[in-house]
Amino acid sequence: MTWPAVEAYLERSTGIIIPIGSTEQHGPTGAIGTDAICAEAVAKGIGEQEGAIVGPTINVGMALHHLDFPGSISLRPTTLIAVVRDYVFSLAKHGFDRFFFVNGHGGNMATLKAAFQEIYGELSYHPAVPQGDSLRCYLANWFMSPQAYKLAKEKFGDAEGGHATPSEVSLTQFVYPETVKRQAMDPEVGPRGHRIYSAADFRAHYPDGRMGSDPNLASPELGKLFYEVAVEDLRESYRKFINMPVESTAEEAEASLTTSNGSKVLAQ
Ligand code: NI
């Protein structure tokens, strides 16, 4: 886009969608860019259907526990907070006040929540952002959208696992069919349930990078279905978010962290 186009957009909407992913190993066959690719695809789908701007993808997230696998890159939580803060403050200066983060990585969730609090706190005394009190951020995890979650259960059951899941691998294969890759994997390797500590500890418990998943179940055809249901769910959330009165958006943003299933805390 050009700056005049953004200026014209601001006449009719102050909402923006920002995809955020991660650059981290996704098992022996999954693309390292999986989380960013999925978030960006879903964000663009929502943007197209809602006529909303999609900002530049935050491709590197909080993935410290994946750093024992070559190619993974991570920001520290404090760095990611600073990046999110700077994105929001830059755009807030121009009048944006509804920031809809489409997230593709479970490991970003706690840090994003902290970043939002950092932003709300700083906005309360920031002279350059007059609309500071009405600014809201929303965390939309595509893989936790009610329909995407249900579809993963139906298609994969327990083989969905918690990382390098067939649902995210499918969605990536839908966007980039050239990433389709299958190989024999030991079903006993990397069962879910171990807590996440250091990168070395992670690799010791999940030697091929998977967490209880079977990515061989993934396909571009299924990826198309995940794309469609996630876009359908999240465009509804986006529409509610940008139209909601200031008093209720905070509650709604909070709810997005735990809808679909409170017990589902995925690493993705
Ligand atoms: Ni992932």
Coordinates of C-alpha atoms and ligand atoms in Angstrom, one line a residue:
M1 CA 0.0 0.0 0.0
T2 CA 0.9 3.6 -0.2
W3 CA 0.6 6.1 2.6
P4 CA -2.3 8.0 1.0
A5 CA -4.1 4.7 0.7
V6 CA -3.6 4.0 4.4
E7 CA -4.7 7.6 5.2
A8 CA -7.9 7.0 3.2
Y9 CA -8.5 3.7 4.9
L10 CA -8.4 5.4 8.3
E11 CA -11.3 7.5 7.2
R12 CA -13.5 4.4 7.3
S13 CA -11.8 2.1 9.8
T14 CA -9.3 2.2 12.6
G15 CA -8.8 -1.5 12.8
I16 CA -5.8 -3.5 11.6
I17 CA -4.9 -7.2 11.5
I18 CA -1.3 -8.2 12.4
P19 CA -0.2 -11.8 11.8
I20 CA 2.3 -13.1 14.3
G21 CA 4.0 -16.5 14.1
S22 CA 7.4 -18.0 14.9
T23 CA 10.4 -19.3 13.1
E24 CA 11.0 -22.7 14.7
Q25 CA 11.4 -26.4 13.9
H26 CA 8.2 -28.2 13.2
G27 CA 9.3 -31.9 13.4
P28 CA 11.2 -33.8 10.8
T29 CA 8.9 -32.9 7.9
G30 CA 7.2 -29.5 8.9
A31 CA 8.5 -26.2 7.5
I32 CA 10.3 -24.0 10.0
G33 CA 8.1 -21.1 8.9
T34 CA 4.9 -23.0 9.7
D35 CA 3.5 -20.7 12.5
A36 CA 4.1 -17.5 10.5
I37 CA 2.8 -19.0 7.3
C38 CA -0.4 -20.1 8.9
A39 CA -1.0 -16.8 10.8
E40 CA -0.3 -14.8 7.7
A41 CA -2.6 -16.9 5.5
V42 CA -5.5 -16.7 7.9
A43 CA -4.9 -12.9 8.5
K44 CA -5.0 -12.3 4.8
G45 CA -8.2 -14.3 4.4
I46 CA -9.9 -12.1 7.1
G47 CA -8.5 -9.0 5.6
E48 CA -9.8 -9.8 2.1
Q49 CA -13.2 -10.7 3.3
E50 CA -13.6 -7.8 5.8
G51 CA -11.8 -5.2 3.7
A52 CA -9.3 -4.7 6.5
I53 CA -5.6 -3.8 6.3
V54 CA -3.2 -6.6 7.2
G55 CA 0.1 -5.3 8.6
P56 CA 3.5 -6.9 8.2
T57 CA 3.8 -10.3 9.7
I58 CA 5.9 -10.7 12.8
N59 CA 7.8 -13.7 11.6
V60 CA 10.0 -14.4 14.6
G61 CA 8.3 -15.1 18.0
M62 CA 9.1 -16.5 21.4
A63 CA 10.6 -20.0 20.7
L64 CA 13.5 -20.2 23.1
H65 CA 12.7 -23.9 23.8
H66 CA 13.2 -24.8 20.1
L67 CA 16.7 -23.4 19.8
D68 CA 18.5 -26.8 20.0
F69 CA 17.1 -27.5 16.5
P70 CA 19.0 -25.9 13.7
G71 CA 17.2 -23.1 11.9
S72 CA 15.0 -22.0 14.8
I73 CA 15.2 -18.3 15.7
S74 CA 13.7 -16.8 18.8
L75 CA 13.2 -13.4 20.4
R76 CA 13.4 -13.3 24.1
P77 CA 10.0 -12.4 25.8
T78 CA 11.3 -8.9 26.6
T79 CA 12.3 -8.4 23.0
L80 CA 9.0 -9.6 21.6
I81 CA 7.2 -7.3 24.0
A82 CA 9.2 -4.4 22.7
V83 CA 8.5 -5.3 19.1
V84 CA 4.8 -5.5 19.6
R85 CA 4.8 -2.3 21.6
D86 CA 6.6 -0.5 18.8
Y87 CA 4.3 -1.8 16.1
V88 CA 1.3 -0.7 18.0
F89 CA 2.6 2.7 19.0
S90 CA 3.8 3.5 15.4
L91 CA 0.3 2.8 14.0
A92 CA -1.6 4.3 17.0
K93 CA 0.1 7.6 16.2
H94 CA -1.8 7.6 12.8
G95 CA -5.1 6.8 14.4
F96 CA -5.4 3.0 14.5
D97 CA -7.0 1.9 17.8
R98 CA -8.1 -1.8 17.2
F99 CA -5.2 -4.2 16.9
F100 CA -6.2 -7.7 16.0
F101 CA -3.3 -10.1 16.3
V102 CA -3.8 -13.4 14.4
N103 CA -1.4 -15.7 16.2
G104 CA 0.0 -19.0 15.0
H105 CA 2.2 -20.0 18.0
G106 CA 1.2 -21.1 21.5
G107 CA 4.5 -20.0 22.8
N108 CA 3.7 -16.4 22.0
M109 CA 0.5 -16.2 24.0
A110 CA 1.9 -15.3 27.5
T111 CA 4.3 -12.8 26.0
L112 CA 1.5 -11.1 23.9
K113 CA -0.7 -10.8 26.9
A114 CA 2.2 -9.2 28.8
A115 CA 2.8 -6.9 25.8
F116 CA -0.8 -5.7 25.8
Q117 CA -0.6 -4.8 29.5
E118 CA 2.7 -3.0 28.8
I119 CA 0.9 -1.0 26.0
Y120 CA -2.2 -0.2 28.0
G121 CA 0.0 1.0 30.9
E122 CA 2.2 3.2 28.7
L123 CA -0.7 4.6 26.7
S124 CA -2.4 6.1 29.8
Y125 CA 0.3 8.8 29.9
H126 CA 1.4 9.0 26.3
P127 CA 0.8 12.5 24.8
A128 CA 1.2 11.5 21.1
V129 CA -1.7 9.0 21.2
P130 CA -4.8 11.0 22.1
Q131 CA -7.0 7.9 21.5
G132 CA -4.9 5.9 24.0
D133 CA -7.7 5.1 26.4
S134 CA -9.8 3.6 23.7
L135 CA -7.0 1.5 22.1
R136 CA -7.5 -2.2 22.3
C137 CA -5.5 -5.3 21.4
Y138 CA -7.0 -8.7 20.7
L139 CA -5.3 -12.1 20.6
A140 CA -6.8 -14.4 18.1
N141 CA -5.2 -17.9 18.0
W142 CA -6.3 -19.4 14.7
F143 CA -5.7 -23.0 16.0
M144 CA -8.1 -22.3 18.9
S145 CA -11.0 -21.1 16.8
P146 CA -14.0 -23.2 17.7
Q147 CA -14.3 -24.8 14.3
A148 CA -10.6 -25.3 13.7
Y149 CA -10.3 -27.0 17.1
K150 CA -13.3 -29.2 16.3
L151 CA -12.0 -30.1 12.9
A152 CA -8.6 -31.1 14.3
K153 CA -10.4 -33.4 16.9
E154 CA -12.5 -35.0 14.2
K155 CA -9.8 -35.6 11.6
F156 CA -6.8 -36.4 13.8
G157 CA -8.0 -37.2 17.4
D158 CA -5.0 -37.6 19.7
A159 CA -2.6 -37.6 16.7
E160 CA -3.1 -33.9 16.6
G161 CA -0.6 -33.7 19.4
G162 CA 0.7 -30.4 20.7
H163 CA 3.5 -29.4 18.2
A164 CA 4.1 -30.0 14.5
T165 CA 0.4 -30.8 14.5
P166 CA -1.2 -32.2 11.4
S167 CA -3.6 -29.2 11.3
E168 CA -0.9 -26.6 11.1
V169 CA 1.2 -28.7 8.8
S170 CA -1.9 -29.1 6.6
L171 CA -2.6 -25.4 6.5
T172 CA 1.1 -24.8 5.5
Q173 CA 0.8 -27.4 2.7
F174 CA -2.3 -25.7 1.5
V175 CA -0.4 -22.4 1.2
Y176 CA 2.8 -24.0 -0.1
P177 CA 2.0 -27.4 -1.7
E178 CA 5.8 -27.8 -2.4
T179 CA 6.3 -28.3 1.3
V180 CA 4.5 -31.6 1.4
K181 CA 6.8 -34.2 2.9
R182 CA 6.2 -37.5 4.5
Q183 CA 8.4 -40.0 6.3
A184 CA 8.1 -42.8 8.8
M185 CA 8.0 -41.6 12.4
D186 CA 8.0 -43.6 15.6
P187 CA 4.6 -43.1 17.3
E188 CA 6.3 -43.6 20.7
V189 CA 8.7 -40.7 20.3
G190 CA 7.8 -37.4 21.9
P191 CA 4.6 -38.0 23.9
R192 CA 2.9 -34.9 25.2
G193 CA 2.8 -33.8 28.8
H194 CA 6.3 -32.9 29.6
R195 CA 6.7 -29.3 30.8
I196 CA 8.8 -26.9 28.8
Y197 CA 12.1 -25.8 30.3
S198 CA 15.4 -25.3 28.4
A199 CA 16.1 -26.0 24.8
A200 CA 18.3 -28.9 25.7
D201 CA 15.6 -30.4 27.9
F202 CA 13.0 -29.9 25.1
R203 CA 15.2 -31.8 22.6
A204 CA 15.9 -34.5 25.2
H205 CA 12.1 -35.1 25.6
Y206 CA 11.1 -34.4 22.0
P207 CA 14.1 -35.7 20.0
D208 CA 12.6 -35.2 16.5
G209 CA 10.7 -32.0 17.5
R210 CA 7.2 -33.4 17.5
M211 CA 5.0 -33.3 20.6
G212 CA 2.7 -36.3 20.3
S213 CA 1.6 -35.5 16.8
D214 CA 1.5 -37.4 13.5
P215 CA 2.2 -34.8 10.8
N216 CA 1.9 -37.6 8.2
L217 CA -1.8 -37.2 8.4
A218 CA -1.5 -33.7 7.0
S219 CA -2.6 -32.8 3.4
P220 CA -3.2 -29.6 1.4
E221 CA -6.8 -30.6 1.0
L222 CA -7.3 -30.7 4.8
G223 CA -5.3 -27.5 5.0
K224 CA -7.9 -25.8 2.8
L225 CA -10.6 -26.8 5.3
F226 CA -8.6 -25.4 8.2
Y227 CA -8.0 -22.2 6.4
E228 CA -11.7 -21.8 5.6
V229 CA -13.1 -22.5 9.1
A230 CA -10.4 -20.4 10.8
V231 CA -11.1 -17.4 8.5
E232 CA -14.8 -17.8 9.1
D233 CA -14.5 -17.9 12.9
L234 CA -11.9 -15.1 13.1
R235 CA -13.5 -12.7 10.7
E236 CA -16.6 -12.8 13.0
S237 CA -14.3 -12.1 16.0
Y238 CA -12.7 -9.3 14.1
R239 CA -16.0 -7.7 13.2
K240 CA -17.2 -7.9 16.8
F241 CA -13.9 -6.5 18.0
I242 CA -13.8 -3.4 15.8
N243 CA -17.5 -2.6 16.4
M244 CA -17.6 -3.3 20.1
P245 CA -18.0 -0.4 22.5
V246 CA -14.9 0.4 24.5
E247 CA -16.3 -0.9 27.8
S248 CA -16.7 -4.4 26.5
T249 CA -13.7 -5.0 24.3
A250 CA -11.3 -5.7 27.1
E251 CA -13.5 -8.5 28.3
E252 CA -13.9 -9.9 24.8
A253 CA -10.1 -9.8 24.2
E254 CA -9.6 -11.7 27.4
A255 CA -12.1 -14.3 26.4
S256 CA -10.3 -15.0 23.2
L257 CA -7.5 -16.7 25.2
T258 CA -9.7 -19.4 26.7
T259 CA -12.7 -19.9 24.3
S260 CA -13.0 -23.2 22.5
N261 CA -11.5 -25.2 25.3
G262 CA -10.0 -23.9 28.5
S263 CA -7.8 -27.0 28.9
K264 CA -6.3 -26.6 25.4
V265 CA -2.9 -25.1 25.9
L266 CA -1.0 -26.0 22.8
A267 CA 2.6 -25.3 22.0
Q268 CA 1.9 -25.4 18.2
Ligands
NI1 NI 3.5 -24.3 15.1

